[in-house]
Every structure is written in structure tokens, then in C-alpha cells.
Amino acid sequence: MSESLAPRAAALDAADELAGARKLFALDDAVYLDGNSLGALPAHVPDRIADVVTRQWGQLRIRSWTEGDWWTAPERIGDRIAPLVGAAPGRIVVGDSTSVNVFKAVVGAVRLNPDPARTDVLVDATTFPTDGYIAESAARMTGRRIVPVAPGELAGALGPATAAVLLNHVDYRSGRLHDLPSLTAAVHEAGALAVWDLCHSAGALPVGLDAHGVDLAVGCTYKYLNGGPGSPAYLYVAQRHQAAFDSPLPGWTSHEDPFAMSHAYTPAGGAVRGRVGTPDILSMLALEAALDVWDGVSIDTVRAKSLALTDFFLECVAAYVPEGRVTSLTPAAHAERGSQIALRCDEAPRVMDELIARGVIGDLRRPDVLRFGFTPLYVGFADAERAARVLAEVLSEQPRD
Ligand SMILES: *Cc1c(COP(=O)(O)O)cnc(C)c1O
């Protein structure tokens, strides 16, 4: 093994303006590189949830819907997420899973672009599976057909038959970042609507939904936003589409006057019409509390650190791991990199088991990809160095029986 990069890591950590954020999280000595799958617990969340359960639910009971502001939580928390993804207030509503919001967004996009000559819904061929399954069903239900397209070939696939396009901002497997501004512009040039899935970018890098004219977007909150397991997802509806957005799941909580209990449905104005039914308050308020860690944090600073961390991790891997044992699937170019590094590796399942046993927590995407997510709020440069060093150790040992 070559010279240790630990002193460099220490110097980088000492100069890191986000280093102080780590103490906001409940972490142990492990190197946690799975924040792209389940973000770590912000340390103050358990007390906040205990208050919601014992005081709001336990004592105020039904009054909490109004006095505890439970009713407005989906919009209020949407406004907390908005600055992280470049949206003005009133454009994001929180609730349901990402899968369900993909359904609302794809059907909604087709209904906003109803020309019957626009028969196609294009979907990222490498997408996270749920997006593909749901888009296929949404296309079938709206009388459209699904056309899988590699993101790099999108320009050639767009045309007068395209109704809508569903794309992932960052590929969950490879960590490749797609160019949201130029792809959105190309989709619009073809007269279609762009729906973006931000699961692997929100909280890790600037998105600029309003600035780049994105039509609709969805994302989860339990990855880089640390909202907790199964925390509710969100739906973004561009202001210019809000009056016409026709949700395929119009529930009573998206009615303009829910307590009129009317049999005729009249949608509320704004992003609120993306609501469906009663929100899951415990998860929702855990997410709201978790978002406190972003107070005073600039997403540009987060992005700068994310790139520095992934650069440094790749440098450590190159220095420590014998040539040819791993290959990065994540682009080297910053403009094409999200906040994770995916390494292709023979015997990846054994290697990841060993890494986890030695306190380096990443994950495996079968058959042969090791994924390492870098969450700038709580991962440091010493963590990156240790992860690469332990990876080199594991690879230098013989496989066990
Ligand atoms: C994590 C992720 C999801 C998860 O969807 P759920 O409905 O929360 O299970 C969906 N799409 C992408 C691209 C993801 O990365």
C-alpha cells in the first residue's frame, strides 16, 4: 500500500466548514456511507416525536389537528424543503410515498398535455424500478405507451409524439448526475412535459426546479433529507401548471373545502391539490424536525463538500486498492456526479459483508456494485480515507469459505 492519506484527510476535515454539523446526528464510530438509502437520525428527533406522541396525541388529542397545526403540515413542510430544491413557497406538498407521487406526476403530466397525437411517455431505461413500473401503468391508464430511453439518447427520442418524460436526476445505481437544465429544455422544445425524480439529489446538490422550468417533480425524504424510514415523499407542481393540474388521486384533503364534506369534488388551489388523504402525522412531524439540521446551511456548500469528499475517496481508492480490483461506475466529471461512488467489484457481496463487519457501512446492488453514499452533513474526509483503507484490506485477503 502506498503512503497514508490520513494526514491529508485530517487537514481537509480541519478546514471543513460543515464539520460542526456531524454532532447534530446520532452516530457511532462506524463510517456511515448509506445516507443515500436511509439518512442518519438527527439527534433531537426522538424528543420531538415523544412530544408529538405524549402531549399532542396523548393530551391534546383531536385538538392537535388545529392547535398543533397537524392539518397544514403537508404544505408547511413542503415549504421547508422548497429552498433545498430551488422552489418558491407553495409549490411542494409532502405526503405519500415516492411511488405514489410518481403516479400522480406522470398521470398529471399527460393530463396537462392531452393532445392524442402525443402517444408516448418516455422513461429513463435505467430508472429505479418503481418509477418504471408505475410510469408503465400510468401510461396504460391514460391510453399512452411507455418508451424506455437511455438518458444519453433522450434528444434523439423526443418528438411530436412525446407527451411526458420521467427522468431521474441522479442514477441510484451508478451515481451519475443527469443534466437537468438542458434535458428539461430539450423536453420543452419537443412540446412535452418534464417530470424529475429527485430521490438521489435533494439534499445533496442544488436542483433549481423553478429556475430551470421543471414541470413536475417528486422525491423521497429519507435519503439525504434524513426524514426517517418511510418518511413521506413530496410532489412539486410548477406554478404555471397548478391551476390545471388534475391529480389522478383526488382525495378529501385536496378538496378546496374538505370539511364541507361535499360529494362534488372541487380541487384546492396550489400544490395542496396534490394531497390525497389523512397525512401520516408521526412520520411527517419526524421529517419536519429532521429538517432543522438545514437551518443556515447552503446547498452550494453541501455540493462543494460532496464533490471534495467523493474526489478524495476516489483518490484514496486509487492509492490503496490494487490496480484492477475495482472500477468506478460513477463519472469522474463533476458535472456528471451525484453524491455517491459506485464501484464494480468481483465478489461484491462478500466484500460488502466484510466492510460492514469492519464498520464501513455501504450497500450492495446486485450482482457486483458496491455503493458508498457521501452525506456532507455528517461524513468527513477521515471517514472517506478509512473506508478506502478498509476496502483495500478486505480485497487483499483471501475469500473465506
Ligand atoms: C429511493 C427511490 C424511490 C423510492 O420509492 P418509495 O416509494 O419511497 O419506495 C423511488 N425512486 C427512486 C429514483 C429512488 O431512488
Coordinates of C-alpha atoms and ligand atoms in Angstrom, one line a residue:
M1 CA 0.0 0.0 0.0
S2 CA 1.2 3.5 -0.8
E3 CA 1.7 6.3 1.6
S4 CA -1.1 7.1 4.0
L5 CA -3.5 9.8 3.0
A6 CA -4.7 10.2 6.6
P7 CA -2.8 13.4 7.2
R8 CA -4.5 15.0 4.2
A9 CA -7.8 13.8 5.5
A10 CA -7.2 15.5 8.8
A11 CA -6.2 18.7 7.1
L12 CA -9.4 18.6 4.9
D13 CA -11.5 17.9 8.0
A14 CA -10.0 20.8 9.9
A15 CA -10.8 23.2 7.0
D16 CA -14.4 21.9 6.5
E17 CA -17.0 24.5 7.3
L18 CA -19.7 21.8 7.6
A19 CA -17.7 19.7 10.1
G20 CA -19.8 21.0 13.0
A21 CA -23.0 19.5 11.6
R22 CA -22.0 16.0 12.4
K23 CA -22.7 16.5 16.1
L24 CA -26.4 17.1 15.2
F25 CA -26.7 13.4 14.3
A26 CA -26.9 10.3 16.4
L27 CA -23.9 8.4 15.0
D28 CA -21.4 5.9 16.4
D29 CA -17.8 5.0 15.4
A30 CA -18.8 3.4 12.1
V31 CA -18.3 5.1 8.8
Y32 CA -21.9 5.6 7.6
L33 CA -22.0 5.7 3.9
D34 CA -25.6 4.6 3.4
G35 CA -27.2 8.0 3.8
N36 CA -28.3 7.7 0.1
S37 CA -30.5 4.8 1.3
L38 CA -31.5 5.8 4.8
G39 CA -30.2 9.1 6.2
A40 CA -28.9 9.1 9.8
L41 CA -31.1 10.2 12.7
P42 CA -30.8 13.8 13.7
A43 CA -30.2 13.6 17.5
H44 CA -33.1 15.9 18.5
V45 CA -35.8 14.0 16.6
P46 CA -36.7 11.4 19.3
D47 CA -37.6 14.1 21.8
R48 CA -39.7 16.0 19.3
I49 CA -41.6 12.8 18.4
A50 CA -42.0 11.9 22.1
D51 CA -43.7 15.3 22.5
V52 CA -45.9 14.7 19.5
V53 CA -47.0 11.4 20.9
T54 CA -47.4 12.2 24.6
R55 CA -48.5 15.8 24.6
Q56 CA -50.2 16.3 21.2
W57 CA -51.7 12.9 20.6
G58 CA -51.9 11.9 24.3
Q59 CA -53.3 15.1 25.8
L60 CA -54.5 17.5 23.2
R61 CA -55.8 14.6 21.1
I62 CA -58.2 15.8 18.3
R63 CA -57.3 19.5 19.0
S64 CA -53.9 18.9 17.6
W65 CA -55.2 18.9 14.1
T66 CA -55.8 22.6 14.5
E67 CA -53.9 23.7 17.7
G68 CA -50.9 21.6 16.8
D69 CA -51.0 22.6 13.2
W70 CA -51.2 19.0 12.0
W71 CA -53.7 19.8 9.3
T72 CA -51.3 22.1 7.4
A73 CA -48.2 20.0 7.9
P74 CA -48.0 18.8 4.2
E75 CA -47.8 22.3 2.8
R76 CA -45.7 23.7 5.7
I77 CA -43.1 21.0 5.4
G78 CA -43.2 21.4 1.6
D79 CA -42.2 25.0 2.1
R80 CA -39.2 23.8 4.3
I81 CA -38.0 21.5 1.5
A82 CA -38.6 24.1 -1.2
P83 CA -35.3 26.1 -0.8
L84 CA -33.3 22.9 -0.9
V85 CA -34.5 22.1 -4.4
G86 CA -34.9 25.7 -5.7
A87 CA -38.6 26.1 -5.4
A88 CA -40.6 29.1 -4.1
P89 CA -43.2 28.5 -1.3
G90 CA -46.5 27.0 -2.3
R91 CA -45.1 24.6 -4.9
I92 CA -44.4 21.5 -2.9
V93 CA -46.7 19.3 -0.9
V94 CA -45.4 16.5 1.3
G95 CA -47.2 13.1 1.6
D96 CA -47.5 9.6 0.4
S97 CA -44.5 7.6 -1.0
T98 CA -42.4 8.5 -3.9
S99 CA -44.0 5.7 -5.8
V100 CA -47.5 7.2 -5.3
N101 CA -46.2 10.6 -6.2
V102 CA -44.7 9.3 -9.4
F103 CA -48.2 8.1 -10.3
K104 CA -49.7 11.5 -9.6
A105 CA -47.0 13.3 -11.5
V106 CA -47.0 11.1 -14.7
V107 CA -50.8 10.9 -15.0
G108 CA -50.9 14.6 -14.1
A109 CA -48.3 15.4 -16.8
V110 CA -50.3 13.5 -19.5
R111 CA -53.5 15.3 -18.5
L112 CA -51.7 18.6 -18.8
N113 CA -50.6 17.7 -22.3
P114 CA -53.6 15.9 -23.6
D115 CA -53.1 16.1 -27.4
P116 CA -54.0 12.5 -28.5
A117 CA -51.2 12.7 -31.1
R118 CA -48.8 12.7 -28.2
T119 CA -48.9 9.0 -27.6
D120 CA -45.6 8.4 -25.8
V121 CA -44.3 8.6 -22.2
L122 CA -40.5 8.3 -22.2
V123 CA -38.9 6.8 -19.2
D124 CA -35.3 6.6 -18.2
A125 CA -34.4 3.0 -19.2
T126 CA -32.0 2.8 -16.2
T127 CA -34.5 4.1 -13.7
F128 CA -35.1 2.9 -10.2
P129 CA -37.6 0.1 -10.8
T130 CA -40.6 1.6 -9.1
D131 CA -40.6 4.6 -11.3
G132 CA -40.7 2.4 -14.4
Y133 CA -43.4 0.1 -13.1
I134 CA -45.7 3.0 -12.1
A135 CA -45.0 5.0 -15.3
E136 CA -45.9 2.0 -17.3
S137 CA -49.2 1.6 -15.5
A138 CA -49.9 5.4 -15.7
A139 CA -49.2 5.3 -19.4
R140 CA -51.6 2.4 -19.9
M141 CA -54.3 4.0 -17.9
T142 CA -54.1 7.2 -19.9
G143 CA -54.0 5.4 -23.2
R144 CA -50.4 6.2 -23.8
R145 CA -47.4 3.8 -24.4
I146 CA -44.2 3.7 -22.4
V147 CA -40.9 4.1 -24.3
P148 CA -37.8 3.3 -22.3
V149 CA -34.9 5.6 -23.3
A150 CA -31.3 5.8 -22.1
P151 CA -30.9 9.3 -20.7
G152 CA -27.9 9.9 -23.1
E153 CA -30.2 9.1 -26.0
L154 CA -33.1 11.3 -25.0
A155 CA -32.5 14.0 -27.5
G156 CA -33.0 11.6 -30.4
A157 CA -36.1 10.0 -28.9
L158 CA -38.1 13.2 -28.3
G159 CA -40.6 14.3 -30.9
P160 CA -44.1 15.3 -31.7
A161 CA -45.4 12.0 -30.2
T162 CA -43.9 12.7 -26.8
A163 CA -46.4 13.7 -24.1
A164 CA -44.1 13.5 -21.0
V165 CA -40.7 12.3 -19.9
L166 CA -39.8 10.9 -16.5
L167 CA -36.2 11.1 -15.6
N168 CA -34.0 10.5 -12.5
H169 CA -31.8 13.4 -11.6
V170 CA -29.1 11.1 -10.2
D171 CA -29.0 7.4 -11.1
Y172 CA -29.5 5.3 -7.9
R173 CA -27.0 2.7 -9.1
S174 CA -24.1 4.4 -10.8
G175 CA -24.4 7.8 -9.1
R176 CA -24.5 9.6 -12.5
L177 CA -26.0 13.1 -12.4
H178 CA -28.1 14.0 -15.4
D179 CA -28.1 17.5 -16.8
L180 CA -31.5 18.7 -15.6
P181 CA -31.4 22.2 -17.2
S182 CA -30.5 21.0 -20.7
L183 CA -32.7 17.9 -20.7
T184 CA -35.7 19.9 -19.4
A185 CA -35.1 22.4 -22.2
A186 CA -35.0 19.7 -24.8
V187 CA -38.2 18.1 -23.5
H188 CA -39.9 21.5 -23.7
E189 CA -38.5 22.1 -27.2
A190 CA -40.4 18.9 -28.2
G191 CA -43.6 20.2 -26.6
A192 CA -43.5 17.7 -23.8
L193 CA -43.5 17.9 -20.0
A194 CA -40.5 17.0 -17.8
V195 CA -41.1 15.1 -14.6
W196 CA -38.0 14.7 -12.5
D197 CA -37.3 12.2 -9.7
L198 CA -35.0 13.9 -7.1
C199 CA -34.6 11.0 -4.7
H200 CA -30.8 11.0 -5.0
S201 CA -30.2 14.7 -5.5
A202 CA -32.4 16.6 -3.0
G203 CA -30.2 17.4 0.0
A204 CA -27.0 16.6 -1.8
L205 CA -26.8 19.2 -4.6
P206 CA -28.6 22.2 -6.0
V207 CA -31.6 21.3 -8.2
G208 CA -33.1 24.6 -9.3
L209 CA -36.6 23.4 -10.1
D210 CA -38.1 26.9 -10.6
A211 CA -35.1 28.3 -12.4
H212 CA -34.9 25.5 -14.9
G213 CA -38.7 25.4 -15.6
V214 CA -39.2 21.8 -14.4
D215 CA -42.9 20.9 -14.8
L216 CA -43.4 18.3 -12.1
A217 CA -41.0 16.6 -9.7
V218 CA -41.1 14.0 -6.9
G219 CA -38.6 12.9 -4.3
C220 CA -38.2 11.0 -1.1
T221 CA -37.2 12.5 2.2
Y222 CA -35.5 9.5 3.9
K223 CA -32.2 9.6 2.0
Y224 CA -30.2 12.9 2.0
L225 CA -33.0 14.7 3.9
N226 CA -32.8 12.3 6.9
G227 CA -36.6 12.1 7.5
G228 CA -36.6 8.6 8.8
P229 CA -37.6 5.2 7.5
G230 CA -40.6 5.5 5.2
S231 CA -40.9 9.3 5.8
P232 CA -43.3 10.9 3.4
A233 CA -42.3 11.9 -0.1
Y234 CA -43.1 15.2 -1.9
L235 CA -44.6 16.4 -5.1
Y236 CA -43.6 19.7 -6.8
V237 CA -46.0 21.3 -9.3
A238 CA -44.7 24.3 -11.2
Q239 CA -46.7 27.4 -10.6
R240 CA -47.9 27.7 -14.2
H241 CA -49.4 24.2 -14.0
Q242 CA -51.1 24.5 -10.7
A243 CA -54.5 25.7 -11.9
A244 CA -54.7 22.9 -14.4
F245 CA -53.0 20.1 -12.5
D246 CA -55.6 17.3 -12.4
S247 CA -54.5 14.7 -9.8
P248 CA -55.5 11.1 -10.5
L249 CA -55.9 10.7 -6.7
P250 CA -58.3 13.4 -5.7
G251 CA -58.9 12.8 -2.0
W252 CA -60.9 14.8 0.5
T253 CA -57.8 16.6 1.8
S254 CA -57.1 18.1 -1.6
H255 CA -60.6 19.5 -1.8
E256 CA -60.9 23.3 -1.6
D257 CA -63.2 22.9 1.4
P258 CA -62.6 19.5 3.0
F259 CA -65.0 19.9 5.9
A260 CA -67.9 20.8 3.6
M261 CA -67.9 17.0 3.0
S262 CA -69.3 17.7 -0.4
H263 CA -70.0 15.0 -2.9
A264 CA -68.8 17.1 -5.7
Y265 CA -65.0 17.4 -5.9
T266 CA -63.5 20.9 -6.3
P267 CA -59.7 20.9 -6.0
A268 CA -57.9 23.3 -3.8
G269 CA -55.6 25.8 -5.4
G270 CA -51.8 25.4 -5.4
A271 CA -49.7 22.4 -4.6
V272 CA -52.3 21.4 -2.0
R273 CA -54.2 19.7 -4.7
G274 CA -51.5 17.0 -4.7
R275 CA -52.7 15.9 -1.3
V276 CA -54.8 12.7 -1.0
G277 CA -55.9 11.5 2.4
T278 CA -55.1 12.0 6.0
P279 CA -51.4 12.5 6.4
D280 CA -49.3 10.1 8.5
I281 CA -48.5 12.7 11.2
L282 CA -45.9 10.8 13.2
S283 CA -43.6 10.4 10.1
M284 CA -44.5 13.8 8.8
L285 CA -43.5 15.6 12.1
A286 CA -40.4 13.5 12.4
L287 CA -39.4 14.8 9.0
E288 CA -40.2 18.3 10.0
A289 CA -38.0 18.1 13.0
A290 CA -35.2 16.4 10.9
L291 CA -35.2 19.4 8.5
D292 CA -33.9 21.6 11.3
V293 CA -30.4 20.4 10.5
W294 CA -30.6 22.5 7.3
D295 CA -31.0 25.8 9.2
G296 CA -28.3 28.1 8.0
V297 CA -26.8 25.5 5.6
S298 CA -26.3 26.5 2.0
I299 CA -26.9 23.7 -0.5
D300 CA -23.9 25.1 -2.6
T301 CA -21.6 24.5 0.4
V302 CA -23.0 21.0 0.7
R303 CA -22.4 20.3 -3.0
A304 CA -18.8 21.6 -2.8
K305 CA -18.1 19.3 0.1
S306 CA -19.8 16.4 -1.6
L307 CA -17.6 16.7 -4.6
A308 CA -14.5 17.1 -2.5
L309 CA -15.4 14.0 -0.5
T310 CA -16.1 11.8 -3.5
D311 CA -12.9 13.1 -5.2
F312 CA -10.9 12.3 -2.1
F313 CA -12.5 8.9 -1.7
L314 CA -11.6 8.0 -5.3
E315 CA -8.1 9.3 -4.7
C316 CA -7.7 7.1 -1.7
V317 CA -9.2 4.1 -3.5
A318 CA -6.7 4.7 -6.4
A319 CA -3.8 4.9 -3.8
Y320 CA -4.7 2.0 -1.6
V321 CA -6.6 -0.6 -3.7
P322 CA -4.5 -2.8 -6.0
E323 CA -5.0 -1.9 -9.7
G324 CA -7.9 -3.6 -11.4
R325 CA -9.8 -4.8 -8.3
V326 CA -12.5 -2.2 -8.5
T327 CA -13.8 0.1 -11.3
S328 CA -15.8 3.2 -10.6
L329 CA -19.1 3.4 -12.4
T330 CA -19.6 6.9 -11.2
P331 CA -18.4 9.5 -13.7
A332 CA -15.2 11.4 -12.9
A333 CA -16.6 14.7 -14.3
H334 CA -18.1 16.8 -11.5
A335 CA -21.0 17.8 -13.8
E336 CA -22.0 14.2 -14.1
R337 CA -21.5 13.1 -10.5
G338 CA -24.1 12.9 -7.7
S339 CA -23.1 12.3 -4.1
Q340 CA -22.2 8.6 -4.2
I341 CA -19.5 6.4 -5.6
A342 CA -20.4 3.1 -7.1
L343 CA -17.6 0.6 -7.5
R344 CA -17.9 -2.5 -9.6
C345 CA -16.1 -5.3 -7.9
D346 CA -15.8 -9.1 -8.2
E347 CA -17.2 -10.8 -5.1
A348 CA -19.0 -7.7 -4.2
P349 CA -21.4 -9.4 -1.8
R350 CA -18.5 -10.9 0.3
V351 CA -16.7 -7.6 0.2
M352 CA -19.6 -5.6 1.4
D353 CA -20.3 -8.0 4.2
E354 CA -16.7 -7.7 5.3
L355 CA -16.8 -3.9 5.1
I356 CA -19.9 -3.7 7.2
A357 CA -18.4 -6.1 9.8
R358 CA -15.4 -3.8 10.0
G359 CA -17.5 -0.7 10.5
V360 CA -17.7 0.7 7.0
I361 CA -21.4 0.8 6.1
G362 CA -22.2 1.0 2.4
D363 CA -24.5 -1.2 0.4
L364 CA -24.7 -3.7 -2.4
R365 CA -26.6 -3.5 -5.7
R366 CA -26.6 -7.0 -7.1
P367 CA -24.7 -8.5 -8.6
D368 CA -21.5 -6.6 -8.4
V369 CA -21.8 -3.0 -7.3
L370 CA -20.6 -1.5 -4.0
R371 CA -22.4 1.7 -3.3
F372 CA -20.9 4.4 -1.0
G373 CA -23.1 7.4 -0.3
F374 CA -21.5 10.6 1.0
T375 CA -23.7 12.8 3.1
P376 CA -21.8 16.0 3.6
L377 CA -23.6 17.0 6.8
Y378 CA -22.2 14.0 8.7
V379 CA -19.5 12.3 6.6
G380 CA -15.9 13.6 6.8
F381 CA -12.7 13.2 5.0
A382 CA -11.2 10.8 7.6
D383 CA -14.3 8.6 7.0
A384 CA -13.6 8.5 3.3
E385 CA -9.9 7.6 4.0
R386 CA -10.9 4.9 6.4
A387 CA -13.5 3.4 4.0
A388 CA -10.9 3.2 1.2
R389 CA -8.3 1.7 3.6
V390 CA -10.6 -1.0 4.9
L391 CA -11.8 -1.8 1.3
A392 CA -8.1 -2.3 0.4
E393 CA -7.6 -4.6 3.4
V394 CA -10.7 -6.7 2.6
L395 CA -9.6 -7.0 -1.1
S396 CA -6.1 -8.1 -0.1
E397 CA -7.4 -11.0 1.9
Q398 CA -8.4 -14.4 0.5
P399 CA -12.2 -15.1 0.3
R400 CA -13.5 -17.1 3.2
D401 CA -15.4 -20.3 2.7
Ligands
LIG1 C1 -35.4 5.6 -3.3 C2 -36.1 5.8 -4.6 C3 -37.5 5.6 -4.7 C4 -38.3 5.0 -3.5 O1 -39.6 5.0 -3.7 P1 -40.6 4.6 -2.5 O2 -41.9 4.8 -2.9 O3 -40.2 5.5 -1.3 O4 -40.3 3.2 -2.1 C5 -38.1 5.8 -5.9 N1 -37.4 6.3 -7.0 C6 -36.1 6.5 -6.9 C7 -35.4 7.0 -8.1 C8 -35.4 6.3 -5.7 O5 -34.1 6.5 -5.6

